[in-house]
PDB file of C-alpha atoms in Angstrom:
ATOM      1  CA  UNK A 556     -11.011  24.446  -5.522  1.00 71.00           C
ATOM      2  CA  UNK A 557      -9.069  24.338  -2.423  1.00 78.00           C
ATOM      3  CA  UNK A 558      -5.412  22.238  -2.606  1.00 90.00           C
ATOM      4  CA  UNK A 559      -3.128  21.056   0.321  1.00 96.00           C
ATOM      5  CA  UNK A 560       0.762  20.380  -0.979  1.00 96.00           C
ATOM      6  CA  UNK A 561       3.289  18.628   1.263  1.00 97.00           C
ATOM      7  CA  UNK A 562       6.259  19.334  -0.589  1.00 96.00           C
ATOM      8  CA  UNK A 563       8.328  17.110   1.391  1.00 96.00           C
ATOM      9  CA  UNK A 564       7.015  13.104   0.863  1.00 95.00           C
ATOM     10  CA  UNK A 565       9.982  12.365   3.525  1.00 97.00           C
ATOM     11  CA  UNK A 566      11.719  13.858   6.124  1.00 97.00           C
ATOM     12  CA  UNK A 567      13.725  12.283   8.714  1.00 97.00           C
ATOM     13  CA  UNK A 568      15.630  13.475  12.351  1.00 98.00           C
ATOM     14  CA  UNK A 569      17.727  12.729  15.071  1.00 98.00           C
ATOM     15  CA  UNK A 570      16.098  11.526  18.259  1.00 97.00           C
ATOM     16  CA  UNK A 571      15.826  14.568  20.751  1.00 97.00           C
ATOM     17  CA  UNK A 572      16.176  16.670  17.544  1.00 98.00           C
ATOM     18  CA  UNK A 573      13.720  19.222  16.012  1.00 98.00           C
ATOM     19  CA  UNK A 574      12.180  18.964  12.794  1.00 98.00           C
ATOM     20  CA  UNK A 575      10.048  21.139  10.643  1.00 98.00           C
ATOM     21  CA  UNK A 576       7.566  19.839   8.258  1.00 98.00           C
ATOM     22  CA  UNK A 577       5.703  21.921   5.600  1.00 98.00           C
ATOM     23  CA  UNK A 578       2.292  22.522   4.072  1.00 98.00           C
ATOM     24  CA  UNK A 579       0.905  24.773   1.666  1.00 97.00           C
ATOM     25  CA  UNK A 580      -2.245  25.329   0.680  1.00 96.00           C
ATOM     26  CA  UNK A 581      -4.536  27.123  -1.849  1.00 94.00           C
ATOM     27  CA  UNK A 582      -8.221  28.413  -1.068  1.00 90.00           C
ATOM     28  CA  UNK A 583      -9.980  31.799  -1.483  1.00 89.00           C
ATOM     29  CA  UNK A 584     -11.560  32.001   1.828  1.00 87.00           C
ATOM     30  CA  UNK A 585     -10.757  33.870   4.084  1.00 84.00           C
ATOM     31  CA  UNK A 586     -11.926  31.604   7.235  1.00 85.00           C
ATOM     32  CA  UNK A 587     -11.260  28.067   7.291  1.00 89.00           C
ATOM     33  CA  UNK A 588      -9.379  25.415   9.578  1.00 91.00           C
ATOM     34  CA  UNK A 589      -5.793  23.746   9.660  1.00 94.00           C
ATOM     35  CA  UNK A 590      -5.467  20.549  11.423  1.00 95.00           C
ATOM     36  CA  UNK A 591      -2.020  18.053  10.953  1.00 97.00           C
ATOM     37  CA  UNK A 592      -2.853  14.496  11.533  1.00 97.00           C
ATOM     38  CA  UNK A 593      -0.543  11.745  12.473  1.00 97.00           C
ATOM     39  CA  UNK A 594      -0.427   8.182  10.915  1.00 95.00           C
ATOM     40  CA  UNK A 595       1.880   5.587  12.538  1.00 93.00           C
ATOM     41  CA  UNK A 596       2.470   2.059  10.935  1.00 89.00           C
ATOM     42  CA  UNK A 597      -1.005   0.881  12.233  1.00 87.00           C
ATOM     43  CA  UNK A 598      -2.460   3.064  10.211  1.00 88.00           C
ATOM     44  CA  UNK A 599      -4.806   5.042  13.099  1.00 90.00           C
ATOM     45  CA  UNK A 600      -5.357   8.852  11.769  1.00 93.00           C
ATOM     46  CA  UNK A 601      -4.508  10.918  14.934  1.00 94.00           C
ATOM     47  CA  UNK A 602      -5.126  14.551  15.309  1.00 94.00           C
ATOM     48  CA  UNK A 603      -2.082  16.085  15.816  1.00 97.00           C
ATOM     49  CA  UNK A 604      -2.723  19.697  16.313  1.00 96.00           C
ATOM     50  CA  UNK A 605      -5.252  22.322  15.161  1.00 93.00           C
ATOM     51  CA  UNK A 606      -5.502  26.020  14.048  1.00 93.00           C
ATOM     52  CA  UNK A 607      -8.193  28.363  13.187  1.00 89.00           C
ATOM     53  CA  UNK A 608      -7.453  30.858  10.422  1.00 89.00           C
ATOM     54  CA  UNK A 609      -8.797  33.828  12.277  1.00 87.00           C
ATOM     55  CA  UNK A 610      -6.526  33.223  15.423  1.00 86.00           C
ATOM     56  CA  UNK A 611      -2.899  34.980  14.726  1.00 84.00           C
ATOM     57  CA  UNK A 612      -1.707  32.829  17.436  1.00 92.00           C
ATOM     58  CA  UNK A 613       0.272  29.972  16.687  1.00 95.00           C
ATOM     59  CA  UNK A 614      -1.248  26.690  18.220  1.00 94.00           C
ATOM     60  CA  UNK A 615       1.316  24.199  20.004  1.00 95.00           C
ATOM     61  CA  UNK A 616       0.455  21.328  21.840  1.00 94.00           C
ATOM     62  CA  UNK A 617       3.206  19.924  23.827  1.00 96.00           C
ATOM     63  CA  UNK A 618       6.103  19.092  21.824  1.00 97.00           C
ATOM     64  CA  UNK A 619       4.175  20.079  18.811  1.00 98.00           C
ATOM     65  CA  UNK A 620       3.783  23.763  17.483  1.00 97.00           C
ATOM     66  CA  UNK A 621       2.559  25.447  14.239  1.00 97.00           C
ATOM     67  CA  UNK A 622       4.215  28.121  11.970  1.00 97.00           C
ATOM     68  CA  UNK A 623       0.847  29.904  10.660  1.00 96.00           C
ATOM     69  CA  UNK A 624       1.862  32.380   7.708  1.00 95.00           C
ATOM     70  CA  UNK A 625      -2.235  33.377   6.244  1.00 94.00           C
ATOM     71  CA  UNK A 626      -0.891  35.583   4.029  1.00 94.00           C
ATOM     72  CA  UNK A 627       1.628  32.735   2.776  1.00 95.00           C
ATOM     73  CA  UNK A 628      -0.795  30.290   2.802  1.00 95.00           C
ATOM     74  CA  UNK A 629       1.619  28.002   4.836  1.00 97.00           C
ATOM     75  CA  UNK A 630       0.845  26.016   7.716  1.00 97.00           C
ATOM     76  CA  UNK A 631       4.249  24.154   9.176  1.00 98.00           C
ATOM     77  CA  UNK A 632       4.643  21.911  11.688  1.00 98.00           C
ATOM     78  CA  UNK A 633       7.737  21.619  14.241  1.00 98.00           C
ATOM     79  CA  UNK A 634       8.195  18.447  16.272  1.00 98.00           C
ATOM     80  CA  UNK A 635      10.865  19.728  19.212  1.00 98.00           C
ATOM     81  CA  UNK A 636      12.855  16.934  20.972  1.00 98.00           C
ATOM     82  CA  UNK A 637      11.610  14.106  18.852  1.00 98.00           C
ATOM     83  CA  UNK A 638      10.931  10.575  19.997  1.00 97.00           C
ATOM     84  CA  UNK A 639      11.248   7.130  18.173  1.00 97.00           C
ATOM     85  CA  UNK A 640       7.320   7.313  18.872  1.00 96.00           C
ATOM     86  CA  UNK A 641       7.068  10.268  16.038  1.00 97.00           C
ATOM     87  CA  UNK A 642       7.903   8.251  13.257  1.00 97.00           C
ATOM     88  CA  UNK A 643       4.886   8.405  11.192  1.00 97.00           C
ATOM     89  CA  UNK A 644       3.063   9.459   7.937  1.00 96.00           C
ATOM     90  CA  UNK A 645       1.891  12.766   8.957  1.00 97.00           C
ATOM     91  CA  UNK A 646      -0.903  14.717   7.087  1.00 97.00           C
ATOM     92  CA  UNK A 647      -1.591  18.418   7.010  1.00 97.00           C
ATOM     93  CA  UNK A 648      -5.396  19.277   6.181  1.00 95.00           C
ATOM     94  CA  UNK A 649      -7.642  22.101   5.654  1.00 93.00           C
ATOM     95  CA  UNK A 650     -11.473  22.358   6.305  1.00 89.00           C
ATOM     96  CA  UNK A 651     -13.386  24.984   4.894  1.00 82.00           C
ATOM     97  CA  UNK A 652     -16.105  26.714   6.057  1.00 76.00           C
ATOM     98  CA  UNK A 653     -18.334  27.080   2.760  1.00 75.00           C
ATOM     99  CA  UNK A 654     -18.684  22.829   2.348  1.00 75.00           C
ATOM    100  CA  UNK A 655     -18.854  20.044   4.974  1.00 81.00           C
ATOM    101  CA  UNK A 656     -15.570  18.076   4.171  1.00 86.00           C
ATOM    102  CA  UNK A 657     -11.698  17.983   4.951  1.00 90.00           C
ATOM    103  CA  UNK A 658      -8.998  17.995   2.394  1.00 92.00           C
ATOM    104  CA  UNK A 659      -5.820  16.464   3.117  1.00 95.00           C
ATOM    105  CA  UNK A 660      -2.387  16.576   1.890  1.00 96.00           C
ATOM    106  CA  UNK A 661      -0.175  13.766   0.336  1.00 95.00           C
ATOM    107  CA  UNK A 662       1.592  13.361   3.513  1.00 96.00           C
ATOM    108  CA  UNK A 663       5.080  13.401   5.117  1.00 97.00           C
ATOM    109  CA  UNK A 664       6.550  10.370   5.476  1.00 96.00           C
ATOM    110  CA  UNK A 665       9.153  11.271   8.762  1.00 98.00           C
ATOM    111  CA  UNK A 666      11.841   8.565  10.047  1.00 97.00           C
ATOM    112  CA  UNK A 667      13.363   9.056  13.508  1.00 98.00           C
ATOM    113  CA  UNK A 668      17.176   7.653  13.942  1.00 97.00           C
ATOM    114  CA  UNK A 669      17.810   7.063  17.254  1.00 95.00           C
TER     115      UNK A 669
ATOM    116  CA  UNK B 161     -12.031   8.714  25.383  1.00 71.00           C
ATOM    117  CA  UNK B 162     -14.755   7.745  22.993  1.00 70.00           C
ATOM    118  CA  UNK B 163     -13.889   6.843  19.752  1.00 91.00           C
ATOM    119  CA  UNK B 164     -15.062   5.743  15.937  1.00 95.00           C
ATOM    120  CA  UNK B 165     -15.473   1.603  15.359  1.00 95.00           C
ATOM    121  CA  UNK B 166     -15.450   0.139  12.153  1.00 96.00           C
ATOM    122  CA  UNK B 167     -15.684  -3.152  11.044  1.00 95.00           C
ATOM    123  CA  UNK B 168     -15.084  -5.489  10.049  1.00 95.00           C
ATOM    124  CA  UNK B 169     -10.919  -4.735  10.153  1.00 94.00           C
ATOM    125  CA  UNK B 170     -10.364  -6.855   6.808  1.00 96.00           C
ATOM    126  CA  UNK B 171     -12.702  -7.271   4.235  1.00 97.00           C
ATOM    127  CA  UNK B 172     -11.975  -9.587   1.159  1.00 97.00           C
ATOM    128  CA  UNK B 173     -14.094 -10.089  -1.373  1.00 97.00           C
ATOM    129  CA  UNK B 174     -14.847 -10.915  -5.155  1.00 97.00           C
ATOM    130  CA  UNK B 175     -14.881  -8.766  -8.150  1.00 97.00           C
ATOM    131  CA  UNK B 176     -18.373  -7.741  -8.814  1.00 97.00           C
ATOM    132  CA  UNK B 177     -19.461  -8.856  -5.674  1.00 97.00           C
ATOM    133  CA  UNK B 178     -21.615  -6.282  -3.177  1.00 97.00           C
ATOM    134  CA  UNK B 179     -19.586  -5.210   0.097  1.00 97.00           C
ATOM    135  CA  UNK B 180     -20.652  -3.529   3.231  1.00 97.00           C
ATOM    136  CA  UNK B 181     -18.593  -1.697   5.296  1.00 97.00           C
ATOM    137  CA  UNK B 182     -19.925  -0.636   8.900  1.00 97.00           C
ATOM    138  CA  UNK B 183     -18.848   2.278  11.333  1.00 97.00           C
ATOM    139  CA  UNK B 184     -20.087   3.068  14.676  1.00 96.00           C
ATOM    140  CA  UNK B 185     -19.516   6.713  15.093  1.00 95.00           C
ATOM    141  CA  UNK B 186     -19.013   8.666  18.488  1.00 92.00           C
ATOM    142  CA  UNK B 187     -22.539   8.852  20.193  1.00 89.00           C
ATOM    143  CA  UNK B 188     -22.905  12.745  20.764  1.00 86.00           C
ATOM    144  CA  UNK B 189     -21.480  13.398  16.795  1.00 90.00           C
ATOM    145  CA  UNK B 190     -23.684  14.581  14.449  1.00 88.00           C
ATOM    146  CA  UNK B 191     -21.690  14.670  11.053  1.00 91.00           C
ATOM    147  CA  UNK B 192     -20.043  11.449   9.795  1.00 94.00           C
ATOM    148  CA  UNK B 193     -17.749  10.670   6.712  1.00 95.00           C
ATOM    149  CA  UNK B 194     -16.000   8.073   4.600  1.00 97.00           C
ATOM    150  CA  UNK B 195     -12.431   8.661   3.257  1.00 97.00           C
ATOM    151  CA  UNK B 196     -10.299   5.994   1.231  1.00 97.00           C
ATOM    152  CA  UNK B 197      -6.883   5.377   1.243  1.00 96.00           C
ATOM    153  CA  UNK B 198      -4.859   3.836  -1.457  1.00 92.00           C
ATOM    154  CA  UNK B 199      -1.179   1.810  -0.146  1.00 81.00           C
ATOM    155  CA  UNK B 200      -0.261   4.315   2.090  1.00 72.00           C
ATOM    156  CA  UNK B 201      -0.801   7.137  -0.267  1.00 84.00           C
ATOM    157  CA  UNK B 202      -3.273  10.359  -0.163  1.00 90.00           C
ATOM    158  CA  UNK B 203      -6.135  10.450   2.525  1.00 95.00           C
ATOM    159  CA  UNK B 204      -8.838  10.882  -0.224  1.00 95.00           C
ATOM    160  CA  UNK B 205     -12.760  12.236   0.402  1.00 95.00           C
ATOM    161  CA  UNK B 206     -15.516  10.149  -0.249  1.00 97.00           C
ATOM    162  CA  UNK B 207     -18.778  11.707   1.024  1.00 96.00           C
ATOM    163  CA  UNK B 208     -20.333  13.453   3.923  1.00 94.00           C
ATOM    164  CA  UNK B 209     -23.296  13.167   5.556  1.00 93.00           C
ATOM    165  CA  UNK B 210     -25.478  15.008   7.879  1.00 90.00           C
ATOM    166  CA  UNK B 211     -29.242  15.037   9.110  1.00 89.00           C
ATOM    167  CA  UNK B 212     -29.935  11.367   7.200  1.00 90.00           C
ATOM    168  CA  UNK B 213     -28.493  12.949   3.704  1.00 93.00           C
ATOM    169  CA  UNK B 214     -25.534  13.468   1.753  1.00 95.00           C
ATOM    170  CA  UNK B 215     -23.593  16.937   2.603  1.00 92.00           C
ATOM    171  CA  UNK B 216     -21.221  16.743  -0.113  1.00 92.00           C
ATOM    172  CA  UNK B 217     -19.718  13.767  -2.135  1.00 94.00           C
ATOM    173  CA  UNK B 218     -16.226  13.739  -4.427  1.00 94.00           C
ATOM    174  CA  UNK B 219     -15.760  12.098  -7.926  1.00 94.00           C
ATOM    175  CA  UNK B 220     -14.800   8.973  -6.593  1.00 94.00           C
ATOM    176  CA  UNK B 221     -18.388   8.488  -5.116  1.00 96.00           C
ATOM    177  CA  UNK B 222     -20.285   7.656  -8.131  1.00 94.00           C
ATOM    178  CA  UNK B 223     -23.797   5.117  -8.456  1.00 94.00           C
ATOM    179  CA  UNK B 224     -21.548   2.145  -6.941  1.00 96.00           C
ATOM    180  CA  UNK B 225     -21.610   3.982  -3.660  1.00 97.00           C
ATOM    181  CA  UNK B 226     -23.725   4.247  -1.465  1.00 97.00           C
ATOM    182  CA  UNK B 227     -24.025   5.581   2.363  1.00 97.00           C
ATOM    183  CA  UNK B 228     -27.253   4.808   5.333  1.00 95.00           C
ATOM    184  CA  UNK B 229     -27.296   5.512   8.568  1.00 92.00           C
ATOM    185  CA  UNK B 230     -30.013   2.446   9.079  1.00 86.00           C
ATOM    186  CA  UNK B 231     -30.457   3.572  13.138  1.00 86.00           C
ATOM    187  CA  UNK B 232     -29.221   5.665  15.418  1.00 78.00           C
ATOM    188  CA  UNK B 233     -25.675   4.553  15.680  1.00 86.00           C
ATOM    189  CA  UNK B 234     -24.134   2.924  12.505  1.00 93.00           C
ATOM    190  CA  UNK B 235     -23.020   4.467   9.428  1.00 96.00           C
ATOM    191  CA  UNK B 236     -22.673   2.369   6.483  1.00 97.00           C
ATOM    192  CA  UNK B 237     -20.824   2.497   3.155  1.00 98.00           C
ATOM    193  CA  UNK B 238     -21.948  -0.128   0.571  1.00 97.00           C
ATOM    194  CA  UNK B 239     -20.145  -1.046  -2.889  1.00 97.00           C
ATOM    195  CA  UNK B 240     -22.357  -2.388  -5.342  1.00 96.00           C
ATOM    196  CA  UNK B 241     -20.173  -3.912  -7.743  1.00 95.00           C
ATOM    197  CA  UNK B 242     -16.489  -4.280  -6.741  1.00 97.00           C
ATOM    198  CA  UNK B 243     -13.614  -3.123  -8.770  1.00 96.00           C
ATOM    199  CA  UNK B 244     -10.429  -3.985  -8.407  1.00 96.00           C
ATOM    200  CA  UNK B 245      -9.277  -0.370  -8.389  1.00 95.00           C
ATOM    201  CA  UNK B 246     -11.439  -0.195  -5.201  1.00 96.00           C
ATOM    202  CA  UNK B 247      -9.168  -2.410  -2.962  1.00 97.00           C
ATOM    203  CA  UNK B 248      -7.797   0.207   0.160  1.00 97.00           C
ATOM    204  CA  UNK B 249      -8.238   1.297   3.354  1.00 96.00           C
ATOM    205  CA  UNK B 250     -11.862   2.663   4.162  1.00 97.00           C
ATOM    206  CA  UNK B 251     -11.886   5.153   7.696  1.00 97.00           C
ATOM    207  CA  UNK B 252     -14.671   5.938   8.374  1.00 97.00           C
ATOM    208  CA  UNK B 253     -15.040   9.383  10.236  1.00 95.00           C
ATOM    209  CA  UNK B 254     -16.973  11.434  13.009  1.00 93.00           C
ATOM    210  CA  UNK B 255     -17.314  15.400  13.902  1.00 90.00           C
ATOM    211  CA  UNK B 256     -19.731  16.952  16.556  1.00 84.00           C
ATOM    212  CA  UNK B 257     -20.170  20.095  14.608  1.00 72.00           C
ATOM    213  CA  UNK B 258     -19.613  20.567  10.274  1.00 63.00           C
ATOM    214  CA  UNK B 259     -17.566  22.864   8.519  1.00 57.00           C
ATOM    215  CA  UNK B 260     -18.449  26.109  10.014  1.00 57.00           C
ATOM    216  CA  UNK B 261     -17.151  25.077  13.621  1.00 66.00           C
ATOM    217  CA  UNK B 262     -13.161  23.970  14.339  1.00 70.00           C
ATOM    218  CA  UNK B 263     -14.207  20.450  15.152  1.00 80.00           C
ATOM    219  CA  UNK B 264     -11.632  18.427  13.976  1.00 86.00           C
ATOM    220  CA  UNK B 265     -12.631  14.300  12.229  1.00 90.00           C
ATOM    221  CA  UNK B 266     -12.378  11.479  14.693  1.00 93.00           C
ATOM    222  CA  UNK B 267     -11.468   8.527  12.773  1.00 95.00           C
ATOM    223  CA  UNK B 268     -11.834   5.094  13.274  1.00 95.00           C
ATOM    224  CA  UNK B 269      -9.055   2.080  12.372  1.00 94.00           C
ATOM    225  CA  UNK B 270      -9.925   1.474   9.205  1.00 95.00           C
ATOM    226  CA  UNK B 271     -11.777  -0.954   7.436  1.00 97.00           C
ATOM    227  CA  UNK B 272      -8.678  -2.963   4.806  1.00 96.00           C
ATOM    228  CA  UNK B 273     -11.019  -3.525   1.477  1.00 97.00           C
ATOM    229  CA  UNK B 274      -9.562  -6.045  -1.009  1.00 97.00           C
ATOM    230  CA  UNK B 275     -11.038  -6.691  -4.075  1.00 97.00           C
ATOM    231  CA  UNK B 276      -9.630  -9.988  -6.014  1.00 97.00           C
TER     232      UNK B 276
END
């Protein structure tokens, strides 16, 4: 059965800082899907970012990038120049390809000090 | 941007009592799910659904759960019999394609369930 760990249940950062927030997970497929999802106090789930497993290319949105590692089964996320507006419960989750649902992590619960 | 609606935002109810929580997913979306969420804690899978059935369903979706998509735009989850252990945070979720596509869930708000 496929597993998502977020080792870290909080994290905090400077404002304007960068910040790195990890995610492993466990599956024996070889071609799945990574997403991180953001949850801010009202509780919305936000898609964050997104990677397929079959791209080597790192995915980055804006401020946000990924750290793919297939081999390592680790799939990090890096906020650059963070803004009060980041502070959030964020979720890293998988979706395989063999069964029609999305597993999520137990989240990372990240504080920005301004 | 269109987006998932569920409601109603906060549901009370009864122990034992029958509860019905309603979603309106994203018109052109074909697969739909329910998630719970405990205080905050782990974003946990209920069921999916595709093509008027159930794709997949987890543990936690036993006999006292059901799902319908009664037309062509909501997508309900009842409770039969509430348990306390059931009070959360429903979302209820949208994708245009399933798992063999990168199509990530479009959630709605959330649906606050609590069970006295």
């Amino acid at each position: 059965a496929q597993t998502v760990t977020q080792s870290q249940p909080e994290m905090s950062v400077q404002e304007a800082e960068t910040v790195t927030l990890s995610c492993t997970y466990d599956t024996s497929e070889s071609d799945y899907y990574l997403f991180w999802y953001k949850q801010p106090p009202s509780r919305q789930m936000i898609l964050v970012i997104r990677q397929e497993a079959y791209k080597q290319q790192n995915a980055t949105e804006n401020r946000f990038s990924v750290n793919f590692q297939k081999a390592a089964k680790s799939f990090s996320l890096k906020i650059s120049d963070s803004q009060l507006g980041d502070a959030a419960m964020y979720f890293c989750a998988y979706r395989t390809t063999s069964y029609d649902k999305v597993i999520f992590g137990p989240g990372t619960s990240l504080s920005v000090i301004p | 941007e269109p987006e998932v609606t569920q409601t109603p935002s906060h549901q009370v109810t009864q122990m034992g009592q029958e509860v019905i929580l309603r979603c309106v997913p994203i018109s052109n979306h074909l697969y739909f799910y329910w998630y719970r969420q405990i205080l905050g804690q782990k974003v946990e899978f209920l069921v999916s659904f595709y093509n008027n059935e159930i794709s997949e369903k987890s543990e936690i979706f036993d006999d006292q759960f059901s799902v319908e998509r009664p037309d062509g735009s909501n997508f309900t989850l009842k409770i039969r019999s509430t348990k306390l252990e059931d009070s959360a945070m429903y979302f209820c979720a949208s994708s245009e394609e399933g798992g063999a596509y990168n199509s990530p869930l479009h959630f709605g708000n959330g649906t606050r369930l609590t069970v006295t």
